[in-house]
Coordinates of C-alpha atoms in Angstrom, one line a residue:
X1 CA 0.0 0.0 0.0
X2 CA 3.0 2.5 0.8
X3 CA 4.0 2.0 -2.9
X4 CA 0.9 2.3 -4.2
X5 CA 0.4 5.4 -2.5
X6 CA 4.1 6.7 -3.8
X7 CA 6.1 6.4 -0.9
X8 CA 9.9 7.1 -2.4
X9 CA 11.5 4.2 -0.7
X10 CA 11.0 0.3 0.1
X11 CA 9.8 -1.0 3.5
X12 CA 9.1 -3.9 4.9
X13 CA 8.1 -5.7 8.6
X14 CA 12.1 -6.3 8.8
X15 CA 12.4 -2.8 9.1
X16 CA 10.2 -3.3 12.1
X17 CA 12.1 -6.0 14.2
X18 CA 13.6 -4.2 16.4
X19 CA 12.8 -0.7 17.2
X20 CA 13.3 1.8 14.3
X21 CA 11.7 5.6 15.9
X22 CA 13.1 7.4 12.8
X23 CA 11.7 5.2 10.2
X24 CA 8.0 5.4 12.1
X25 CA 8.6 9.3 12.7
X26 CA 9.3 9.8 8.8
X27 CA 6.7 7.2 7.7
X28 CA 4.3 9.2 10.2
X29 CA 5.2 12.7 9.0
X30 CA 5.1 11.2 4.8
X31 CA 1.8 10.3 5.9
X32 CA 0.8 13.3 7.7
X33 CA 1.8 15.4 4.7
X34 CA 0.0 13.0 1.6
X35 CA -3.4 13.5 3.6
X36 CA -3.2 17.3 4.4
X37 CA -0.2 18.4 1.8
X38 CA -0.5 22.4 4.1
X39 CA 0.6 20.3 7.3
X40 CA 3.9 20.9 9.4
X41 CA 4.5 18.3 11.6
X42 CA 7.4 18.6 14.2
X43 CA 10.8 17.2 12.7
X44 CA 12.8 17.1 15.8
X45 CA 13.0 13.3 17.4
X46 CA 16.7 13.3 19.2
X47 CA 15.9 13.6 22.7
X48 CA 13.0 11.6 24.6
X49 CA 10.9 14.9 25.3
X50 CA 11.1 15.4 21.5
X51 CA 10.1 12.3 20.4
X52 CA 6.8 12.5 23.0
X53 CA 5.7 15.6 21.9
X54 CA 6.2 14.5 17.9
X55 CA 4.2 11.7 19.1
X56 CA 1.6 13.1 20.8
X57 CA 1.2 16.3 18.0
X58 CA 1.2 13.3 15.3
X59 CA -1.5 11.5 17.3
X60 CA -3.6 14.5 18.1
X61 CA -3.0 15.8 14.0
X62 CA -4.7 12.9 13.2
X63 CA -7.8 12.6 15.5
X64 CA -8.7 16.2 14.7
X65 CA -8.0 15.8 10.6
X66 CA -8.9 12.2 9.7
X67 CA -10.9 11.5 12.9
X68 CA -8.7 8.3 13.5
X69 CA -6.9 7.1 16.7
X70 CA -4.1 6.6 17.3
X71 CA -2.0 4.5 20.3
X72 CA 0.8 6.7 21.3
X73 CA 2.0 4.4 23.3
X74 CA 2.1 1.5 20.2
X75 CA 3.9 4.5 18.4
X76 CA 6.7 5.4 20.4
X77 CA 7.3 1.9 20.6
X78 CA 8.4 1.8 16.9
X79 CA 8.2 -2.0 16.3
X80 CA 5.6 -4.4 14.8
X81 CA 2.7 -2.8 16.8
X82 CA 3.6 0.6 15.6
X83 CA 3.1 -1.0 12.0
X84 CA -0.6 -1.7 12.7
X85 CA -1.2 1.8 13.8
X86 CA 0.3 3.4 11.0
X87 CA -1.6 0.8 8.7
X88 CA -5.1 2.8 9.9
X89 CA -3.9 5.3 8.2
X90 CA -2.3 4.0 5.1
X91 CA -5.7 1.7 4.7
X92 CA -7.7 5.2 4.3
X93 CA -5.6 6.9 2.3
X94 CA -4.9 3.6 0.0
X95 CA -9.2 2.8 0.0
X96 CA -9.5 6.9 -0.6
X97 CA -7.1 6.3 -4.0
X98 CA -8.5 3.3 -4.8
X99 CA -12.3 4.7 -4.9
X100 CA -10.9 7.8 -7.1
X101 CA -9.1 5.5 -9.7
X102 CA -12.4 3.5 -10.6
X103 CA -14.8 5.9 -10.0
X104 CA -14.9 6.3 -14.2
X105 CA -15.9 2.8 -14.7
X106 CA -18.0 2.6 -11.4
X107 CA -21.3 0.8 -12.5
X108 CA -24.0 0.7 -9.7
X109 CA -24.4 -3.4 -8.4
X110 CA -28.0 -4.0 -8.1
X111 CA -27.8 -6.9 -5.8
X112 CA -25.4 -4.2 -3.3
X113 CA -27.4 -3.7 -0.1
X114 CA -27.8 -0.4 0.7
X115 CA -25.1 1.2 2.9
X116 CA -26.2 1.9 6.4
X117 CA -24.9 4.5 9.1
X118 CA -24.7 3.3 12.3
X119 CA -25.4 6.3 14.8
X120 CA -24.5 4.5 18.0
X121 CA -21.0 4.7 17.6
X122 CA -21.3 8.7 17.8
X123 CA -23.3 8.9 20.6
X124 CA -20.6 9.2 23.0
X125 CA -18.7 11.8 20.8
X126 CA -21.3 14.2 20.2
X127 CA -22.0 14.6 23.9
X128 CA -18.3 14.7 24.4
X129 CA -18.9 17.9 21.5
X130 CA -21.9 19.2 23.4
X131 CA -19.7 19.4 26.6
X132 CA -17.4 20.8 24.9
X133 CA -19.4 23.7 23.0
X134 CA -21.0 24.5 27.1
X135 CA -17.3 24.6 28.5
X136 CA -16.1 26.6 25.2
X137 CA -19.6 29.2 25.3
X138 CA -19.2 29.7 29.4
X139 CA -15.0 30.1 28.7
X140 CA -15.6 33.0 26.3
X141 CA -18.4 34.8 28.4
X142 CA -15.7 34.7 31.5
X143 CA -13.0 35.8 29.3
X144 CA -15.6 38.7 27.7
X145 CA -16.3 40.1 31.7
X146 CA -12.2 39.8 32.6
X147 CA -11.0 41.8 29.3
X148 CA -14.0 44.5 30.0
X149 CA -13.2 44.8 33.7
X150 CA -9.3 45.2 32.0
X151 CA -10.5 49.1 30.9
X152 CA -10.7 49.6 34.8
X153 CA -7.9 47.6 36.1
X154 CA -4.8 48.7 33.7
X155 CA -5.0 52.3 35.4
X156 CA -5.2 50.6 39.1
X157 CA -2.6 48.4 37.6
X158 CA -0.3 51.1 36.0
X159 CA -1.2 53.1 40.0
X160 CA 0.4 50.1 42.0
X161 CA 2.8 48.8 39.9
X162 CA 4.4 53.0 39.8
X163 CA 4.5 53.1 43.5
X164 CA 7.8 52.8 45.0
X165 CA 7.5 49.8 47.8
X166 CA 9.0 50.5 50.7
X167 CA 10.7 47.4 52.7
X168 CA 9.3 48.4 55.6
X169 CA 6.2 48.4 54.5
X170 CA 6.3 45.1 52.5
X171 CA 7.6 43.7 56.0
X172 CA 4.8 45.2 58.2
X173 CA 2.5 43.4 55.4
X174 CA 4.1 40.3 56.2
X175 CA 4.0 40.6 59.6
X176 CA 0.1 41.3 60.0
X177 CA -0.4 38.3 57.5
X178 CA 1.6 35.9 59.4
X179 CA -0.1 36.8 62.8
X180 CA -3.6 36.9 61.2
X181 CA -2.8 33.3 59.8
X182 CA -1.5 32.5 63.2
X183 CA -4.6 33.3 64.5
X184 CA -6.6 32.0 62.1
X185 CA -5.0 28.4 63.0
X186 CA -5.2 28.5 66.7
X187 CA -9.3 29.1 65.8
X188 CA -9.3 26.6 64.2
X189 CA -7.5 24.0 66.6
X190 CA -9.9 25.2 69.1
X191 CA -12.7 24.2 67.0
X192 CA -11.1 21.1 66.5
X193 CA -10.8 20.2 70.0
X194 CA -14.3 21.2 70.8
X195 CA -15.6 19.0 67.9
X196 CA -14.8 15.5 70.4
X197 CA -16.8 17.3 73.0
X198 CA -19.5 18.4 70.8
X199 CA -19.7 14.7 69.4
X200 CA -20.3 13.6 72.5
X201 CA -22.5 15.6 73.6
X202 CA -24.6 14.8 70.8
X203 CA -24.1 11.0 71.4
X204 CA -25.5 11.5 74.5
X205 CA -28.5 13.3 73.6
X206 CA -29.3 11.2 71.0
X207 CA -29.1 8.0 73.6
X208 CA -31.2 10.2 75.9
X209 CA -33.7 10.6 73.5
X210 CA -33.6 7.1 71.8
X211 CA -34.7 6.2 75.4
X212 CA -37.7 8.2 75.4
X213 CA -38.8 7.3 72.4
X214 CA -38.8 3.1 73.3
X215 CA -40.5 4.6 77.0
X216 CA -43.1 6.4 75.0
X217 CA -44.1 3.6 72.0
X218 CA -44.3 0.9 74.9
X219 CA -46.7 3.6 76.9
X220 CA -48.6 4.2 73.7
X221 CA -48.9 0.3 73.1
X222 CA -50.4 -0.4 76.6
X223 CA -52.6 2.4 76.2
X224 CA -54.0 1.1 73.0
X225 CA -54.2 -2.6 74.8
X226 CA -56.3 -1.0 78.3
X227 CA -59.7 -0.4 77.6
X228 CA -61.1 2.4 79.5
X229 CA -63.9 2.4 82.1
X230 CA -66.3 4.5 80.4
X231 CA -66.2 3.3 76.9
X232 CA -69.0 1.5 77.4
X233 CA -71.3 4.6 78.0
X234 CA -69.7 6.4 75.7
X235 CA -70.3 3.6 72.7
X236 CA -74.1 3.1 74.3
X237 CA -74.8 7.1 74.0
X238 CA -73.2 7.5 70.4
X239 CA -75.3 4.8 69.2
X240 CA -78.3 7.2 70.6
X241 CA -76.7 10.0 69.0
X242 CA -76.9 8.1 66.0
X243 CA -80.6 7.5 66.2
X244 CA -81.2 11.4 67.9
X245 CA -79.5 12.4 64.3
X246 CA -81.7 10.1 62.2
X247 CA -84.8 11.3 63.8
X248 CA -83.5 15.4 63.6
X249 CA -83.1 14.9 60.0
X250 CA -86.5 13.1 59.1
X251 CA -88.3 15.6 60.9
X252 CA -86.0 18.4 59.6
X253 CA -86.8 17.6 56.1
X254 CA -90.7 17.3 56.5
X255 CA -90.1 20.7 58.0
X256 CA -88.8 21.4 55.2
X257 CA -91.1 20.3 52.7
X258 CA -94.7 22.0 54.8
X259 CA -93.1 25.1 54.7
X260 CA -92.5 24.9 50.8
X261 CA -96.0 23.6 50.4
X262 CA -96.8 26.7 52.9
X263 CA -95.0 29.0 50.3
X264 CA -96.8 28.1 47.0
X265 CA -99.9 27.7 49.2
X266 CA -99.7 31.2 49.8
X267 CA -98.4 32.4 46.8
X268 CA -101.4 30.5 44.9
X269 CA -104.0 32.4 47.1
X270 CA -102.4 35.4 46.7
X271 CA -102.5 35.1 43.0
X272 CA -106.5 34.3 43.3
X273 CA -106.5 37.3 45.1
X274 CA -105.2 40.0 42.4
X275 CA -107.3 38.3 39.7
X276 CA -111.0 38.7 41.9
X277 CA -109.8 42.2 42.2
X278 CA -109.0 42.5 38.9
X279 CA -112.3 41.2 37.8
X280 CA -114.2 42.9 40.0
X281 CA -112.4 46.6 38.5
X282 CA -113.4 45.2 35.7
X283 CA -117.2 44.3 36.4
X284 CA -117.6 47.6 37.8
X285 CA -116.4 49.7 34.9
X286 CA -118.7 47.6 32.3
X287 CA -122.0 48.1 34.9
X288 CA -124.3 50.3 32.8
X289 CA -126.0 53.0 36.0
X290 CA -129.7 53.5 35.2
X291 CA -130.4 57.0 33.9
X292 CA -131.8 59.2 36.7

């Protein structure tokens, strides 16, 4: 695949036997180069540091570009198991010249079965992305509010930084630091001895009321077990309450019901009493009076 894809000189897995770093690095960077031609890899592998950091920039080039991982570790190893990481790139680039060189005679199979897009395997990076767009977005807004507040702060800055600082001063600064710290840590050993007392304290109130809480549920279950003396009469008279309540609502309701009957009653012989007036207005207006 290498000298299909043009590579200017022969290889093989001898090459690979033992560890070859300069053959990998310039295999890495040929590669590097024949996918994105514009790219500048580091050259420089001739201390340890170097040859990380070519690694890592080699490894990183190519998970940002061509979206394919690689195993640093495999890499800087430069042997047999560098070869298969540096085939995952020569087997895209050698399938990417491949699909050009017979894409003139390319007739469409009409058995093929239809190529399918498996999601799943992206889920993980686009959240990673998503993440990654929240962190970028909240970045920039902090960065926005530090290099407006940066207007304000260059002339406080360019105030301080013209003062001449006096050693006396910077030592009187020191000194009020160091006894305020002081202070601050004997506070704080006193709250840390108190915490012991405190805990037991609370131990102890918690026993205390762990007790009264068994004393009171073995109280409340006795008094749900005794019966008292007057339950009796009190079951015997709510029984007549019952029956008292039956009765009040009966009688409540033919209440009820005479005194609607009394209403229409009233309102029907109140009616019978406009219309006998009316037709006695009327009887009297149509009487003829004999003529005198």
């Amino acid at each position: 695949m290498m000298r299909a894809l043009g590579y200017p000189r022969l290889i093989s897995l001898e090459n690979f036997r033992n560890p070859n770093f300069p053959l990998v690095a310039e295999v890495l960077v040929w590669l590097a180069k024949r996918y994105e031609p514009s790219a500048d890899p580091p050259t420089e592998i001739e201390t340890e540091q170097e040859r990380v950091m070519f690694v890592r920039s080699m490894a990183q080039f190519m998970a940002t570009t061509a979206n394919i991982k690689l195993n640093t570790k495999k890499i800087y190893q430069a042997d047999g198991h560098a070869v298969k990481e540096l085939l995952k790139i020569t087997t895209l680039l050698y399938s990417a010249m491949k699909s050009n060189s017979g894409a003139g005679d390319y007739r469409p199979d009409e058995t093929a079965l239809p190529v399918t897009f498996d999601i799943g395997s992206r889920i993980q990076e686009l959240k990673q992305t998503r993440t990654l767009a929240t962190d970028i977005t909240l970045k920039g807004a902090t960065l926005f509010d530090l290099l407006r507040r940066e207007v304000d702060l260059r002339e406080v800055r360019q105030q301080v930084l013209s003062k001449n600082i006096e050693l006396n001063d910077v030592e009187s600064s020191v000194a009020k630091a160091s006894v305020f710290i002081k202070e601050e840590i004997e506070k704080n050993k006193k709250l840390i001895s108190n915490v012991a007392t405190d805990e037991a304290n609370l131990d102890a109130k918690i026993e205390k009321k762990k007790t009264d809480l068994d004393r009171s549920q073995k109280r409340l279950a006795t008094l749900k077990k005794v019966r008292p003396a007057f339950m009796d009469e009190f079951e015997r008279l709510e029984e007549e309450l019952k029956k008292l309540y039956t009765d009040y609502i009966d009688k409540f309701r033919c209440l009820a019901f005479l005194e609607a009957e009394m209403d229409d009653y009233e309102r029907t012989e109140e009616t019978r009493m406009k219309e006998r007036q009316v037709r006695g207005a009327s009887s009297l207006l149509n009487w003829q009076w004999p003529l005198m």
